[in-house]
Amino acid sequence: NISSLFHSGSRSSKTFKPKKNIPEGSHQYELLKHAEATLGSGNLRMAVMLPDGEDLNEWVAVNTVDFFNQINMLYGTITDFCTEESCPVMSAGPKYEYHWADGTNIKKPIKCSAPKYIDYLMTWVQDQLDDETLFPSKIGVPFPKNFMSVAKTILKRLFRVYAHIYHQHFDPVIQLQEEAHLNTSFKHFIFFVQEFNLIDRRELAPLQELIEKLTSKDR
């Protein structure tokens, strides 16, 4: 099961940001358990599908939180290798460079190192996830009208962390024997965003070949 993979105590996991917990006993917690159970079956295409009778917003919310936690863990394992010196810009290979802006605190995109960019990005995501008006955790509180567009922006940005890890830090990932982990997590992420059409193809370009390789076996 995928969650035990991510919580194996055999390695020092420095979580980069605090884990976002879904309250136990809540409907969202049940949905998360459902997601983990279907993931255990190994069929990722099936695992990402909206369960019968469930609300799409809620399903996207639960999975977005889960991906945030996974990426947090994965990036946490390689923070020693991602430094101001090694990664003075936030890139995904030579053709793709990202500049940070969140539209509120930083309106004009700034060029910054990868660790700084990822810190901004993960802090920004955490703030969205903690905002009860955007990600309501209480039963019966409706999702806002703009929920999907917010979720799409979060997922688009989380993708960039995967892209950076794959392009710039794949060697340490292999040394740490995290490769299977990273691939499973990323594949799950890609199947999910493909299922609900959540990230524009242009945004996925830095990892296009990998995406084709990982998803072609499961057509």
Tab-separated table of C-alpha atoms in Angstrom:
chain	number	residue	atom	x	y	z
A	1	ASN	CA	0.000	0.000	0.000
A	2	ILE	CA	1.265	3.362	-1.003
A	3	SER	CA	0.962	5.112	2.332
A	4	SER	CA	3.207	2.628	4.106
A	5	LEU	CA	5.747	3.210	1.350
A	6	PHE	CA	5.819	6.855	2.263
A	7	HIS	CA	6.023	6.286	5.972
A	8	SER	CA	8.653	3.570	6.159
A	9	GLY	CA	10.749	4.544	9.120
A	10	SER	CA	13.867	2.927	7.697
A	11	ARG	CA	15.159	6.179	6.287
A	12	SER	CA	15.471	9.593	7.769
A	13	SER	CA	12.578	11.426	6.202
A	14	LYS	CA	12.994	15.120	6.679
A	15	THR	CA	9.561	16.430	5.938
A	16	PHE	CA	10.018	19.715	4.237
A	17	LYS	CA	6.779	21.353	5.348
A	18	PRO	CA	4.339	20.144	7.991
A	19	LYS	CA	2.115	17.372	6.704
A	20	LYS	CA	-1.439	18.402	6.005
A	21	ASN	CA	-3.767	16.022	7.851
A	22	ILE	CA	-7.292	15.196	6.777
A	23	PRO	CA	-9.407	14.925	9.945
A	24	GLU	CA	-10.103	11.336	10.951
A	25	GLY	CA	-13.747	10.304	10.942
A	26	SER	CA	-14.567	12.882	8.270
A	27	HIS	CA	-15.991	11.989	4.874
A	28	GLN	CA	-12.792	13.227	3.267
A	29	TYR	CA	-10.841	10.803	5.444
A	30	GLU	CA	-13.055	7.959	4.156
A	31	LEU	CA	-12.344	9.111	0.602
A	32	LEU	CA	-8.611	9.125	1.300
A	33	LYS	CA	-8.857	5.574	2.682
A	34	HIS	CA	-10.775	4.573	-0.461
A	35	ALA	CA	-8.046	6.105	-2.612
A	36	GLU	CA	-5.339	4.234	-0.704
A	37	ALA	CA	-7.223	0.948	-0.951
A	38	THR	CA	-7.691	1.226	-4.717
A	39	LEU	CA	-4.054	2.254	-5.121
A	40	GLY	CA	-3.115	-0.948	-3.346
A	41	SER	CA	-4.707	-2.892	-6.197
A	42	GLY	CA	-1.975	-1.502	-8.431
A	43	ASN	CA	-4.360	-0.287	-11.122
A	44	LEU	CA	-3.712	3.432	-11.152
A	45	ARG	CA	-6.161	4.218	-13.946
A	46	MET	CA	-8.962	2.735	-11.858
A	47	ALA	CA	-7.658	4.280	-8.655
A	48	VAL	CA	-8.024	7.853	-9.889
A	49	MET	CA	-11.610	7.545	-11.134
A	50	LEU	CA	-14.316	9.400	-9.265
A	51	PRO	CA	-15.994	6.892	-6.915
A	52	ASP	CA	-19.721	6.391	-7.530
A	53	GLY	CA	-21.914	9.073	-6.079
A	54	GLU	CA	-19.037	11.234	-4.886
A	55	ASP	CA	-18.573	14.956	-5.372
A	56	LEU	CA	-15.857	15.806	-7.893
A	57	ASN	CA	-14.656	18.847	-5.927
A	58	GLU	CA	-14.227	16.768	-2.799
A	59	TRP	CA	-12.381	14.006	-4.669
A	60	VAL	CA	-10.030	16.560	-6.237
A	61	ALA	CA	-9.515	18.232	-2.837
A	62	VAL	CA	-8.595	15.001	-1.047
A	63	ASN	CA	-6.191	13.945	-3.778
A	64	THR	CA	-4.599	17.395	-3.993
A	65	VAL	CA	-3.829	17.267	-0.270
A	66	ASP	CA	-2.420	13.770	-0.728
A	67	PHE	CA	-0.161	14.830	-3.623
A	68	PHE	CA	1.055	17.815	-1.619
A	69	ASN	CA	2.059	15.447	1.194
A	70	GLN	CA	3.743	13.014	-1.194
A	71	ILE	CA	5.749	15.688	-2.998
A	72	ASN	CA	6.659	17.200	0.343
A	73	MET	CA	8.117	13.856	1.448
A	74	LEU	CA	9.904	13.254	-1.847
A	75	TYR	CA	11.443	16.709	-1.982
A	76	GLY	CA	12.344	16.393	1.701
A	77	THR	CA	14.615	13.457	0.892
A	78	ILE	CA	16.719	15.488	-1.564
A	79	THR	CA	16.832	18.958	0.052
A	80	ASP	CA	20.538	18.447	0.836
A	81	PHE	CA	21.213	18.278	-2.910
A	82	CYS	CA	19.022	21.204	-3.894
A	83	THR	CA	20.892	24.284	-2.736
A	84	GLU	CA	21.449	27.906	-3.702
A	85	GLU	CA	24.757	26.763	-5.236
A	86	SER	CA	23.544	23.668	-7.092
A	87	CYS	CA	20.306	25.242	-8.317
A	88	PRO	CA	20.607	29.024	-8.625
A	89	VAL	CA	17.513	29.025	-10.846
A	90	MET	CA	14.336	26.959	-10.674
A	91	SER	CA	14.583	24.830	-13.770
A	92	ALA	CA	13.403	21.594	-15.330
A	93	GLY	CA	16.220	20.959	-17.778
A	94	PRO	CA	17.890	23.589	-19.957
A	95	LYS	CA	14.707	24.627	-21.804
A	96	TYR	CA	12.440	25.323	-18.842
A	97	GLU	CA	12.936	27.916	-16.146
A	98	TYR	CA	10.287	29.013	-13.657
A	99	HIS	CA	9.948	32.424	-12.034
A	100	TRP	CA	7.814	32.801	-8.925
A	101	ALA	CA	4.707	34.935	-8.493
A	102	ASP	CA	1.660	34.224	-6.346
A	103	GLY	CA	-0.447	37.137	-7.508
A	104	THR	CA	-0.829	38.592	-4.000
A	105	ASN	CA	2.483	39.043	-2.161
A	106	ILE	CA	4.638	38.782	-5.268
A	107	LYS	CA	2.807	40.083	-8.298
A	108	LYS	CA	5.653	40.389	-10.765
A	109	PRO	CA	7.444	37.070	-11.375
A	110	ILE	CA	10.842	36.938	-9.690
A	111	LYS	CA	13.826	34.854	-10.640
A	112	CYS	CA	15.017	32.835	-7.645
A	113	SER	CA	16.925	29.707	-6.728
A	114	ALA	CA	15.149	26.355	-6.820
A	115	PRO	CA	15.110	25.885	-3.017
A	116	LYS	CA	13.686	29.385	-2.596
A	117	TYR	CA	11.117	28.826	-5.366
A	118	ILE	CA	10.030	25.494	-3.904
A	119	ASP	CA	9.789	27.043	-0.447
A	120	TYR	CA	7.544	29.813	-1.828
A	121	LEU	CA	5.524	27.270	-3.779
A	122	MET	CA	4.964	24.794	-0.935
A	123	THR	CA	4.180	27.582	1.538
A	124	TRP	CA	1.664	29.019	-0.927
A	125	VAL	CA	0.030	25.601	-1.445
A	126	GLN	CA	-0.095	25.018	2.310
A	127	ASP	CA	-1.870	28.364	2.752
A	128	GLN	CA	-4.483	27.408	0.137
A	129	LEU	CA	-5.049	23.987	1.728
A	130	ASP	CA	-5.441	25.572	5.174
A	131	ASP	CA	-8.000	28.086	3.914
A	132	GLU	CA	-11.397	26.752	5.034
A	133	THR	CA	-13.214	28.863	2.451
A	134	LEU	CA	-11.257	27.125	-0.335
A	135	PHE	CA	-10.773	23.642	1.135
A	136	PRO	CA	-13.676	23.205	3.562
A	137	SER	CA	-13.087	20.275	5.920
A	138	LYS	CA	-16.471	20.509	7.642
A	139	ILE	CA	-19.334	18.379	6.391
A	140	GLY	CA	-21.905	20.305	4.400
A	141	VAL	CA	-19.744	23.377	3.812
A	142	PRO	CA	-19.823	23.908	0.050
A	143	PHE	CA	-16.741	24.340	-2.100
A	144	PRO	CA	-16.377	27.820	-3.606
A	145	LYS	CA	-17.278	28.454	-7.250
A	146	ASN	CA	-13.619	28.990	-8.145
A	147	PHE	CA	-12.452	25.771	-6.461
A	148	MET	CA	-11.480	23.952	-9.657
A	149	SER	CA	-9.403	26.829	-10.965
A	150	VAL	CA	-7.565	27.034	-7.622
A	151	ALA	CA	-6.978	23.260	-7.623
A	152	LYS	CA	-5.646	23.456	-11.191
A	153	THR	CA	-3.155	26.156	-10.211
A	154	ILE	CA	-1.995	24.124	-7.204
A	155	LEU	CA	-1.505	20.975	-9.305
A	156	LYS	CA	0.224	22.906	-12.096
A	157	ARG	CA	2.708	24.235	-9.556
A	158	LEU	CA	3.207	20.917	-7.751
A	159	PHE	CA	4.079	19.398	-11.134
A	160	ARG	CA	7.046	21.770	-11.313
A	161	VAL	CA	8.556	20.202	-8.199
A	162	TYR	CA	8.385	16.752	-9.819
A	163	ALA	CA	9.892	18.226	-12.997
A	164	HIS	CA	12.756	19.813	-11.059
A	165	ILE	CA	13.497	16.602	-9.134
A	166	TYR	CA	13.509	14.486	-12.301
A	167	HIS	CA	15.661	16.876	-14.306
A	168	GLN	CA	18.117	18.127	-11.719
A	169	HIS	CA	18.236	15.570	-8.893
A	170	PHE	CA	17.602	12.153	-10.363
A	171	ASP	CA	21.051	10.820	-9.371
A	172	PRO	CA	20.520	11.291	-5.633
A	173	VAL	CA	17.015	9.841	-6.022
A	174	ILE	CA	18.625	6.670	-7.410
A	175	GLN	CA	21.322	6.646	-4.715
A	176	LEU	CA	18.644	6.945	-2.019
A	177	GLN	CA	16.686	4.127	-3.710
A	178	GLU	CA	13.709	6.449	-3.989
A	179	GLU	CA	13.248	5.926	-7.716
A	180	ALA	CA	10.326	3.469	-7.563
A	181	HIS	CA	8.695	5.747	-5.021
A	182	LEU	CA	9.067	8.834	-7.157
A	183	ASN	CA	7.851	7.047	-10.289
A	184	THR	CA	4.774	5.622	-8.556
A	185	SER	CA	3.887	8.954	-7.042
A	186	PHE	CA	4.379	10.825	-10.306
A	187	LYS	CA	2.487	8.242	-12.342
A	188	HIS	CA	-0.439	8.442	-9.915
A	189	PHE	CA	-0.322	12.245	-10.187
A	190	ILE	CA	-0.303	12.162	-14.000
A	191	PHE	CA	-3.161	9.662	-14.242
A	192	PHE	CA	-5.131	11.851	-11.876
A	193	VAL	CA	-4.610	15.110	-13.774
A	194	GLN	CA	-5.275	13.336	-17.081
A	195	GLU	CA	-8.502	11.775	-15.805
A	196	PHE	CA	-9.989	15.177	-14.921
A	197	ASN	CA	-8.088	17.300	-17.422
A	198	LEU	CA	-6.487	19.446	-14.729
A	199	ILE	CA	-3.164	20.511	-16.262
A	200	ASP	CA	-2.639	21.972	-19.690
A	201	ARG	CA	-0.468	19.802	-21.946
A	202	ARG	CA	1.949	22.695	-22.501
A	203	GLU	CA	2.686	22.743	-18.779
A	204	LEU	CA	3.585	19.053	-18.867
A	205	ALA	CA	6.121	19.487	-21.677
A	206	PRO	CA	9.260	19.245	-19.478
A	207	LEU	CA	8.396	15.623	-18.650
A	208	GLN	CA	6.530	14.680	-21.827
A	209	GLU	CA	8.780	11.734	-22.715
A	210	LEU	CA	8.653	10.334	-19.215
A	211	ILE	CA	4.861	10.739	-19.123
A	212	GLU	CA	4.545	8.801	-22.371
A	213	LYS	CA	6.834	6.086	-21.055
A	214	LEU	CA	5.065	5.734	-17.724
A	215	THR	CA	1.552	5.817	-19.146
A	216	SER	CA	2.008	3.778	-22.346
A	217	LYS	CA	2.140	0.493	-20.429
A	218	ASP	CA	-1.281	1.187	-19.012
A	219	ARG	CA	-3.317	2.095	-22.039
